[in-house]
PDB file of C-alpha atoms in Angstrom:
ATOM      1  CA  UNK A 276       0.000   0.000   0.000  1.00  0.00           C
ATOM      2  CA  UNK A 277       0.843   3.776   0.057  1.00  0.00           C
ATOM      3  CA  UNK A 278       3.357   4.996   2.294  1.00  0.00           C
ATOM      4  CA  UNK A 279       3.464   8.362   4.052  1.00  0.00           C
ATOM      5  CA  UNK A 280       6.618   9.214   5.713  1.00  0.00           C
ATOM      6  CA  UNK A 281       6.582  11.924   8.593  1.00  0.00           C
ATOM      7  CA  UNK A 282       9.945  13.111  10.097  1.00  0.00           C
ATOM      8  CA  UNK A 283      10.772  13.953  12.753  1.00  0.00           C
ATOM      9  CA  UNK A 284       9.040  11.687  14.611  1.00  0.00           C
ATOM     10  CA  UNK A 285       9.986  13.292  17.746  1.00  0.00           C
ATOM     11  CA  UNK A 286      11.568  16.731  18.755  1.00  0.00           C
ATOM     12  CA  UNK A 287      12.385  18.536  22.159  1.00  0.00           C
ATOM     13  CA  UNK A 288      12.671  22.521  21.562  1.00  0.00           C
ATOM     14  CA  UNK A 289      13.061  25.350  23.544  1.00  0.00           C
ATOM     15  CA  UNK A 290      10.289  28.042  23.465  1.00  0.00           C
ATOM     16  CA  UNK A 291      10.174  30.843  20.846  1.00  0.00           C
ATOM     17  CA  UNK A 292      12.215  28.591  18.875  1.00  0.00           C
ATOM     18  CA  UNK A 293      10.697  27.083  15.145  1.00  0.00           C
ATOM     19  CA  UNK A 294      10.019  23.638  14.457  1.00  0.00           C
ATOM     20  CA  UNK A 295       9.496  22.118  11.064  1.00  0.00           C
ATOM     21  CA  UNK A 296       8.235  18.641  10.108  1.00  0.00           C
ATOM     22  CA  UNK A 297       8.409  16.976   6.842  1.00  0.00           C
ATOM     23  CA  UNK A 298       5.522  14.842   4.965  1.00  0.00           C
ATOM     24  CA  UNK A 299       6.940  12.781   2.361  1.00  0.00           C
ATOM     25  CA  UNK A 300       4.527  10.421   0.274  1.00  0.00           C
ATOM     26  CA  UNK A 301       7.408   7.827  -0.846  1.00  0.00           C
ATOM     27  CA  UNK A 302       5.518   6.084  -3.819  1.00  0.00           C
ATOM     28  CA  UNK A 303       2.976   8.145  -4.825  1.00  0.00           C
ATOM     29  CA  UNK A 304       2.144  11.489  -5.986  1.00  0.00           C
ATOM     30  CA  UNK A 305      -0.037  13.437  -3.404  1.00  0.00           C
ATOM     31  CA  UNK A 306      -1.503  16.958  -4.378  1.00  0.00           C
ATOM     32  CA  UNK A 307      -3.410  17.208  -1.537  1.00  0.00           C
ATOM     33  CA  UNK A 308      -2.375  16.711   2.094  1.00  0.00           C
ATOM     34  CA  UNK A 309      -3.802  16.722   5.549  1.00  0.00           C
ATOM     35  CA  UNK A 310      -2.125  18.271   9.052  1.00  0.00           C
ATOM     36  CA  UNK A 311      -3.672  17.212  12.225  1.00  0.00           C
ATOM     37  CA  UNK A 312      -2.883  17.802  15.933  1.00  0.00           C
ATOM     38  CA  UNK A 313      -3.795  15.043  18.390  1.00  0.00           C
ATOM     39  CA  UNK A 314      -4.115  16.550  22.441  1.00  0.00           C
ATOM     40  CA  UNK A 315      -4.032  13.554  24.923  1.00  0.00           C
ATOM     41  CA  UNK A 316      -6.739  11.688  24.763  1.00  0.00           C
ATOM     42  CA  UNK A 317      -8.488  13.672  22.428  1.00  0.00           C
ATOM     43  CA  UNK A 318      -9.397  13.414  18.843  1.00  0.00           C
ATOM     44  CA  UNK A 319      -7.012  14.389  15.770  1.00  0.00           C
ATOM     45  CA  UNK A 320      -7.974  17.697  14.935  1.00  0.00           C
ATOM     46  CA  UNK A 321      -7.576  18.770  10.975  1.00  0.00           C
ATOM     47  CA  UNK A 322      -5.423  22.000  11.138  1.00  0.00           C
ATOM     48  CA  UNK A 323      -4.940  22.860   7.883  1.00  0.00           C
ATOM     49  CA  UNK A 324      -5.240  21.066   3.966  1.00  0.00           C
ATOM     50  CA  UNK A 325      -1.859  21.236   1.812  1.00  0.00           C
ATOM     51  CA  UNK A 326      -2.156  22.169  -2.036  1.00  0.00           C
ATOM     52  CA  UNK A 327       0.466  21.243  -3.980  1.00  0.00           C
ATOM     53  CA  UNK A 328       1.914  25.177  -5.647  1.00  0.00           C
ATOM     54  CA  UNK A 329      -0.964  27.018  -3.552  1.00  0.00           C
ATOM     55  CA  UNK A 330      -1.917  28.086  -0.585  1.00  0.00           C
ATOM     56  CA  UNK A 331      -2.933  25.792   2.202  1.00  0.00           C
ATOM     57  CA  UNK A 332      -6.283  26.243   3.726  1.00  0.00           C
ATOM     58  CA  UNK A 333      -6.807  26.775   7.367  1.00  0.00           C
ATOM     59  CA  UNK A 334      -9.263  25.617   9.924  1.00  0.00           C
ATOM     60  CA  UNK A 335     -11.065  28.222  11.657  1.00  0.00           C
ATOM     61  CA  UNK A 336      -8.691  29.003  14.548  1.00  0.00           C
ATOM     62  CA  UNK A 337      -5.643  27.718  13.300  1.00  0.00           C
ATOM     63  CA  UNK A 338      -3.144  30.702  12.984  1.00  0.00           C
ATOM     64  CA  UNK A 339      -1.656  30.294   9.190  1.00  0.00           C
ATOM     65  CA  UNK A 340       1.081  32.860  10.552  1.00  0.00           C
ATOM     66  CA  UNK A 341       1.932  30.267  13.317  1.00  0.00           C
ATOM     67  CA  UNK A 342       1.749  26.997  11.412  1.00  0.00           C
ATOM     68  CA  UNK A 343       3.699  27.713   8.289  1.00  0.00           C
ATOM     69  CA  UNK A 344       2.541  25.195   5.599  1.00  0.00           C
ATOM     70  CA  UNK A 345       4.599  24.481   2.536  1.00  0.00           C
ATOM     71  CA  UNK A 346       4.220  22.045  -0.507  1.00  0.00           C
ATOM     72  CA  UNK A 347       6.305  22.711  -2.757  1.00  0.00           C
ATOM     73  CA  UNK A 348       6.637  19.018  -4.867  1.00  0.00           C
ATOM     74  CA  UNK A 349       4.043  16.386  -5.025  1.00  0.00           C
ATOM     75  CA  UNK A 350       5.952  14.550  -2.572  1.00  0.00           C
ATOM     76  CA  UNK A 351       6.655  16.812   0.043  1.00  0.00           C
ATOM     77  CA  UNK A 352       4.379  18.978   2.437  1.00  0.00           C
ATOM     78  CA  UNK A 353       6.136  20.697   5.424  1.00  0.00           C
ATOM     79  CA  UNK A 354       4.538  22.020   8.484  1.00  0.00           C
ATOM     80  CA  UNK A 355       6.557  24.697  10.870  1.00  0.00           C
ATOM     81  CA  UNK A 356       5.561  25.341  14.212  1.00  0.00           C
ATOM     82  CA  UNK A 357       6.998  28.880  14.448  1.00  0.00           C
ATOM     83  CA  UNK A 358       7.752  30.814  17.979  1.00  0.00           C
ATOM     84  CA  UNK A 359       6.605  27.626  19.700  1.00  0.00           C
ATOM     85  CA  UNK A 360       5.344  27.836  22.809  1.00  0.00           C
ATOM     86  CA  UNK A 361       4.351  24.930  25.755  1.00  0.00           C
ATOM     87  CA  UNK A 362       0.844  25.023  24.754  1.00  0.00           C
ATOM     88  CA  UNK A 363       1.957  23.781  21.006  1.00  0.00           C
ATOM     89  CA  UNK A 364       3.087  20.611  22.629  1.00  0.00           C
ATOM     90  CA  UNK A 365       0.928  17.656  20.706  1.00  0.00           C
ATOM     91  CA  UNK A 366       1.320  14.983  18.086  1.00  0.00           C
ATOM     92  CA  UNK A 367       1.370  16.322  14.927  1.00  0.00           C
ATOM     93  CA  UNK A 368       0.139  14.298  12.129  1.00  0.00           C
ATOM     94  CA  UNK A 369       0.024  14.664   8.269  1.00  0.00           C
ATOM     95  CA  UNK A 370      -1.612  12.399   5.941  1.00  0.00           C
ATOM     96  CA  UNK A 371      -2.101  11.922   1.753  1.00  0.00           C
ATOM     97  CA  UNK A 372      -4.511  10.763  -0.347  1.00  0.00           C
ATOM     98  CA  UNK A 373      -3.872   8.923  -3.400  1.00  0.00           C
ATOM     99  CA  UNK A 374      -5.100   9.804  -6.250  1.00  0.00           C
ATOM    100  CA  UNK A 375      -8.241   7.955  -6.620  1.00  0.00           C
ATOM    101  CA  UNK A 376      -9.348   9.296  -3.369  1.00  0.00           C
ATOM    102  CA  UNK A 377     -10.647   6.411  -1.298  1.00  0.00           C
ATOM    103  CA  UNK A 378      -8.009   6.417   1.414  1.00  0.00           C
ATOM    104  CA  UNK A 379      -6.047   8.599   3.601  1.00  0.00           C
ATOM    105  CA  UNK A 380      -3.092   7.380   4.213  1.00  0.00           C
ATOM    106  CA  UNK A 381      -1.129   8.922   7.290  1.00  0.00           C
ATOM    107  CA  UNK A 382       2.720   9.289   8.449  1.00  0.00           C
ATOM    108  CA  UNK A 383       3.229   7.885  11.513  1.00  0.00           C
ATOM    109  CA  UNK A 384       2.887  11.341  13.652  1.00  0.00           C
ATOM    110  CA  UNK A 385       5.715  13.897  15.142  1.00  0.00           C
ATOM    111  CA  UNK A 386       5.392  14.305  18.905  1.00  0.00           C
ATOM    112  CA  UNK A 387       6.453  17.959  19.904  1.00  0.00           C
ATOM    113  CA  UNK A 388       7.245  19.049  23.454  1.00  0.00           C
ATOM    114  CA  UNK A 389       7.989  22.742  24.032  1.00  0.00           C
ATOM    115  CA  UNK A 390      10.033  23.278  26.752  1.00  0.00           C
TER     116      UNK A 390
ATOM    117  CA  UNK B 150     -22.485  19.122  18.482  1.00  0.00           C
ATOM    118  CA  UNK B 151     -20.186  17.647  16.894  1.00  0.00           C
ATOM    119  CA  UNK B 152     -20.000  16.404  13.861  1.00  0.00           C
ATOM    120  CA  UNK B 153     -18.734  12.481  14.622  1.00  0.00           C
ATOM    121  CA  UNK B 154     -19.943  11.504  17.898  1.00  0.00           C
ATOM    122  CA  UNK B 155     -18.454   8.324  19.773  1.00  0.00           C
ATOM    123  CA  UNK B 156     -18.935   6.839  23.348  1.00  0.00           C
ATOM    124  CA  UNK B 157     -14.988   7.081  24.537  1.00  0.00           C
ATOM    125  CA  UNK B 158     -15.202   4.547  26.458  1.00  0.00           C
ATOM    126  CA  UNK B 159     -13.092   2.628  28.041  1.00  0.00           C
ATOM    127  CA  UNK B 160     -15.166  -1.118  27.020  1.00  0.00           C
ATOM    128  CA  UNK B 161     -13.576  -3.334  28.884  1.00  0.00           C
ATOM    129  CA  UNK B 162     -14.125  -6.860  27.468  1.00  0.00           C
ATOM    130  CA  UNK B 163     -12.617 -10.207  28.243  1.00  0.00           C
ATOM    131  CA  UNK B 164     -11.154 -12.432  25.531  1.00  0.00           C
ATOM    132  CA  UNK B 165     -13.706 -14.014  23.104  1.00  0.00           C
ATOM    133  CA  UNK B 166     -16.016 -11.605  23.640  1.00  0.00           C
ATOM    134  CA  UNK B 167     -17.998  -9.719  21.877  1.00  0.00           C
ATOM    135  CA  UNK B 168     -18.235  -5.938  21.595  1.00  0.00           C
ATOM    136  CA  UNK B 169     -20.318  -3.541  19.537  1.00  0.00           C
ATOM    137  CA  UNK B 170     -19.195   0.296  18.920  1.00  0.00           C
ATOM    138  CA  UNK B 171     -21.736   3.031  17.342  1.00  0.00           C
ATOM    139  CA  UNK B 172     -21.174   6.364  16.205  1.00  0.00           C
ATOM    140  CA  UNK B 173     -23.453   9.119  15.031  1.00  0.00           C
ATOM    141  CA  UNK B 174     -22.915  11.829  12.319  1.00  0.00           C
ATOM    142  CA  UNK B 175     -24.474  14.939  11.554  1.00  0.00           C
ATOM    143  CA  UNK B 176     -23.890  15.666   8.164  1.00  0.00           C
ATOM    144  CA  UNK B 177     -26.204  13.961   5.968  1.00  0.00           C
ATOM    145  CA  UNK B 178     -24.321  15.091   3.286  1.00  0.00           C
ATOM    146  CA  UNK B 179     -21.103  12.652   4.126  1.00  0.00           C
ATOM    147  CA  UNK B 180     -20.079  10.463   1.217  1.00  0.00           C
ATOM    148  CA  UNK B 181     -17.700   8.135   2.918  1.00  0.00           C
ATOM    149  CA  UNK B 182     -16.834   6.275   6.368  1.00  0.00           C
ATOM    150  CA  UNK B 183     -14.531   4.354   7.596  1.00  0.00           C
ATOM    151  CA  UNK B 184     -13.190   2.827  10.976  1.00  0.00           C
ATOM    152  CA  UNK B 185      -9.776   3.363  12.003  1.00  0.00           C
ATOM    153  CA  UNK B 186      -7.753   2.177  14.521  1.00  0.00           C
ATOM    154  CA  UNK B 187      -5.075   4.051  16.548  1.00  0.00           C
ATOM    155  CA  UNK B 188      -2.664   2.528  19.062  1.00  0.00           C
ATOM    156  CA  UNK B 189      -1.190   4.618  21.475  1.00  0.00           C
ATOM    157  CA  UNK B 190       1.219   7.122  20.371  1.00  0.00           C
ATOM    158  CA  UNK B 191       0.911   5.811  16.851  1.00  0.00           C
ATOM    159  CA  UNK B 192      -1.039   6.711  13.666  1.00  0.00           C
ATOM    160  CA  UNK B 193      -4.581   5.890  12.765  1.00  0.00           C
ATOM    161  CA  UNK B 194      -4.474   2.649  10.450  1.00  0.00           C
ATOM    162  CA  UNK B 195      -7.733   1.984   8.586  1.00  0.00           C
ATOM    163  CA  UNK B 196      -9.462  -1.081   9.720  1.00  0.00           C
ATOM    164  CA  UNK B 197     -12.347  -1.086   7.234  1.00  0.00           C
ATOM    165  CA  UNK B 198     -14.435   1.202   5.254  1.00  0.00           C
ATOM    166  CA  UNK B 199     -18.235   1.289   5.951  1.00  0.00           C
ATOM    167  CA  UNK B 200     -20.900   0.747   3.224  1.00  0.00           C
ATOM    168  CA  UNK B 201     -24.801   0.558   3.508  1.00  0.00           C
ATOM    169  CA  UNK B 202     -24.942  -2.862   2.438  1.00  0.00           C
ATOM    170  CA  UNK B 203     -22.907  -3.423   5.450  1.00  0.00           C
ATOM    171  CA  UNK B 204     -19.274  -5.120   5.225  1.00  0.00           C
ATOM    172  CA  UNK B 205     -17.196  -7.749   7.299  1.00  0.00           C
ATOM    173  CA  UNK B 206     -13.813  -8.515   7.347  1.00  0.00           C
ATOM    174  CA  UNK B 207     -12.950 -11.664   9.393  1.00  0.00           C
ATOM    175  CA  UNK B 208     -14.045 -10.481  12.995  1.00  0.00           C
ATOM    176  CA  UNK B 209     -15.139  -7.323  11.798  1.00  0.00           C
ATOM    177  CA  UNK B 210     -18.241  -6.374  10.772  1.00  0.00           C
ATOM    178  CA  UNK B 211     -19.387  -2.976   9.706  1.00  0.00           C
ATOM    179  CA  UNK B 212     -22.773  -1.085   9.352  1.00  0.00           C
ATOM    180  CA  UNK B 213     -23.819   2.205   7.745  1.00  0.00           C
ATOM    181  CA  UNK B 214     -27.358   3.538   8.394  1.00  0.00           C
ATOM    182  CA  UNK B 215     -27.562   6.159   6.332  1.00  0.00           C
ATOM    183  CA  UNK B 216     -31.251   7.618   7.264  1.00  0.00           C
ATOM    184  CA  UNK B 217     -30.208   7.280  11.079  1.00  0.00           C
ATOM    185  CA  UNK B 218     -27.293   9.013  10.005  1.00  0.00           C
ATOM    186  CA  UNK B 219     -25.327   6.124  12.617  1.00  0.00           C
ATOM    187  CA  UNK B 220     -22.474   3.432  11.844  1.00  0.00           C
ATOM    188  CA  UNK B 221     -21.512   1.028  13.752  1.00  0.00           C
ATOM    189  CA  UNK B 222     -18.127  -1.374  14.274  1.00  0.00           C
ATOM    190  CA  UNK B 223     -18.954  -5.420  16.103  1.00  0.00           C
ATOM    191  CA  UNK B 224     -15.745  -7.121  16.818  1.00  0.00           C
ATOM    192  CA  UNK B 225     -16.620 -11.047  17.494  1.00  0.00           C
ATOM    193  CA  UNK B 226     -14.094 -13.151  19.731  1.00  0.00           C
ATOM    194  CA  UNK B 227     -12.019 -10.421  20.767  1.00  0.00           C
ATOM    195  CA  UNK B 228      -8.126 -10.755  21.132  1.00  0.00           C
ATOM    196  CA  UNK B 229      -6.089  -9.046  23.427  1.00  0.00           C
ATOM    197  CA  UNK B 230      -4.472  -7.483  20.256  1.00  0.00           C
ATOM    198  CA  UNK B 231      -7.574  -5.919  19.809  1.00  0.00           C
ATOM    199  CA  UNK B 232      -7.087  -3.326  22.773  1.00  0.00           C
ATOM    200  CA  UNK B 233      -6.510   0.281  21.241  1.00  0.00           C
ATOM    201  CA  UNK B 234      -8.781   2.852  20.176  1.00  0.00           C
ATOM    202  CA  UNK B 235     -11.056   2.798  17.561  1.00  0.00           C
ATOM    203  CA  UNK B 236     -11.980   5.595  15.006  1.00  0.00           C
ATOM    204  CA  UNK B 237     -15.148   6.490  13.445  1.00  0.00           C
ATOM    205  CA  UNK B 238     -14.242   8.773  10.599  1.00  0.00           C
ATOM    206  CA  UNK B 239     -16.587  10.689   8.003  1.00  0.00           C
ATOM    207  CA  UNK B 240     -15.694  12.050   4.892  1.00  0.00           C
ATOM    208  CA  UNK B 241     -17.963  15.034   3.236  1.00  0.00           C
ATOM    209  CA  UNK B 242     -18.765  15.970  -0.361  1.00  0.00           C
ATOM    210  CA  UNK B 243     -17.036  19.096  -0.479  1.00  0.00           C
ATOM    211  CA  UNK B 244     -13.676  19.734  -1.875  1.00  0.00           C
ATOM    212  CA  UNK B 245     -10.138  18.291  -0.695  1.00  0.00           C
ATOM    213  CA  UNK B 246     -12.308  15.308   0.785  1.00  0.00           C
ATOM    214  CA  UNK B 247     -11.863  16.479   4.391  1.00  0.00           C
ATOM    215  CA  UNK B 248     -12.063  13.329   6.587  1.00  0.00           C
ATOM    216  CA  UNK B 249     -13.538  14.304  10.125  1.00  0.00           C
ATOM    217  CA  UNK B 250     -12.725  11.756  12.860  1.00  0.00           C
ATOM    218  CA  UNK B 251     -14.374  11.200  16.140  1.00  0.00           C
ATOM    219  CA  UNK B 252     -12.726  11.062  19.668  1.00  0.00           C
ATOM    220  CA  UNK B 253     -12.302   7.696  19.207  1.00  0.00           C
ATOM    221  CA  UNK B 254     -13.972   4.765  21.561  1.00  0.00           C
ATOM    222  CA  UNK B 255     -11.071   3.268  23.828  1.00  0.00           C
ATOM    223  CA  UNK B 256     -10.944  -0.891  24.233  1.00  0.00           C
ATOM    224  CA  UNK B 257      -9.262  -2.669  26.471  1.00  0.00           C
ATOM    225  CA  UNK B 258      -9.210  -6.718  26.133  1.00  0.00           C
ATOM    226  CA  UNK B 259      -8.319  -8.541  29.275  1.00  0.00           C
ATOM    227  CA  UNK B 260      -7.117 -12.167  29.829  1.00  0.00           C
TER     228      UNK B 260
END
């Protein structure tokens, strides 16, 4: 099956620093990806949808200026966490679908802690 | 309210049992479903996709009730494998095919 790879899968940063995480779909082309945010025990949370050469679209409440999206190839969507702060501490997860549309597949999730 | 509802749980089942999860959605509008599973501090996986006709997949057998707008996951003979969370995710009609999950209905499996 498809394969979505997510890196880092884990990262330790100070606060006010910038994060960024990588989305790579490794054998198939992806124009459209998905970030979500997981809290503890609490549902994953769509943040924002990734266009390949476009803008991404944000969920209400999601700061765009905060969570820097990028896609710049078919393969790769990027997501930076900029000026992070303790409350941006979650798992961060992207996922792809394929082209035909009937499945998401996801990377296996970055879990941020803010410090 | 929200737009995938799910009991969280915990069930807490013993081996070989059998256990029945529902879920409720409000947009009638929804095109596609699915169950996923999540183990913790992993990703989702699908387990199954949901149709109307209703679908099964070894132990696994999924419902779609489209005018009750309600779906529903039965896991037969239960294996301690089985413990995790499990996903009740909706897809709409509108573009990018935004999939909107649930909270997620916790198992646990015991010996």
């Amino acid at each position: 099956g498809a394969v979505v790879s997510q890196h880092p899968s884990r990262v330790i940063c100070k606060s006010g620093t910038s994060v960024k995480i990588e989305c790579r779909s490794l054998d198939f082309q992806a124009t459209t990806m998905f970030w979500y945010r997981q809290f503890p025990k609490q549902s994953l949370m769509l943040m924002a949808t990734s266009n390949e050469g476009s803008k991404a679209t944000y969920e209400q409440g999601v700061e765009k200026d905060k969570f820097l999206i990028n896609h710049a190839s078919l393969t790769l969507s990027t997501l930076t966490v900029t000026s992070a702060h303790p409350e941006d501490s979650s798992f961060y997860i992207c996922s792809a679908i394929t082209g035909f549309g009937t499945q998401a597949f996801f990377g296996q999730g970055t879990r941020l802690t803010v410090v | 309210r929200k737009e995938v509802e799910q009991d969280p749980g915990p069930f807490n089942v013993p081996e070989g049992a059998t256990v029945a999860f529902n879920c409720t959605y409000s947009n009638s509008a929804s095109q596609s479903f699915f169950w996923y599973r999540q183990d913790c501090r992993k990703e989702p996986k699908l387990l199954m996709s949901v149709y109307s006709s209703g679908n099964e997949d070894g132990r696994f057998t999924a419902q779609l009730n489209r005018a009750s707008q309600y779906i529903s996951l039965l896991i037969r003979d239960s294996k301690l494998s089985d413990s995790a969370t499990y996903l009740c995710v909706v897809r709409g009609n509108t573009g990018f095919q935004k999939l909107v999950f649930g909270t997620g209905t916790r198992l646990l499996v015991s010996p």
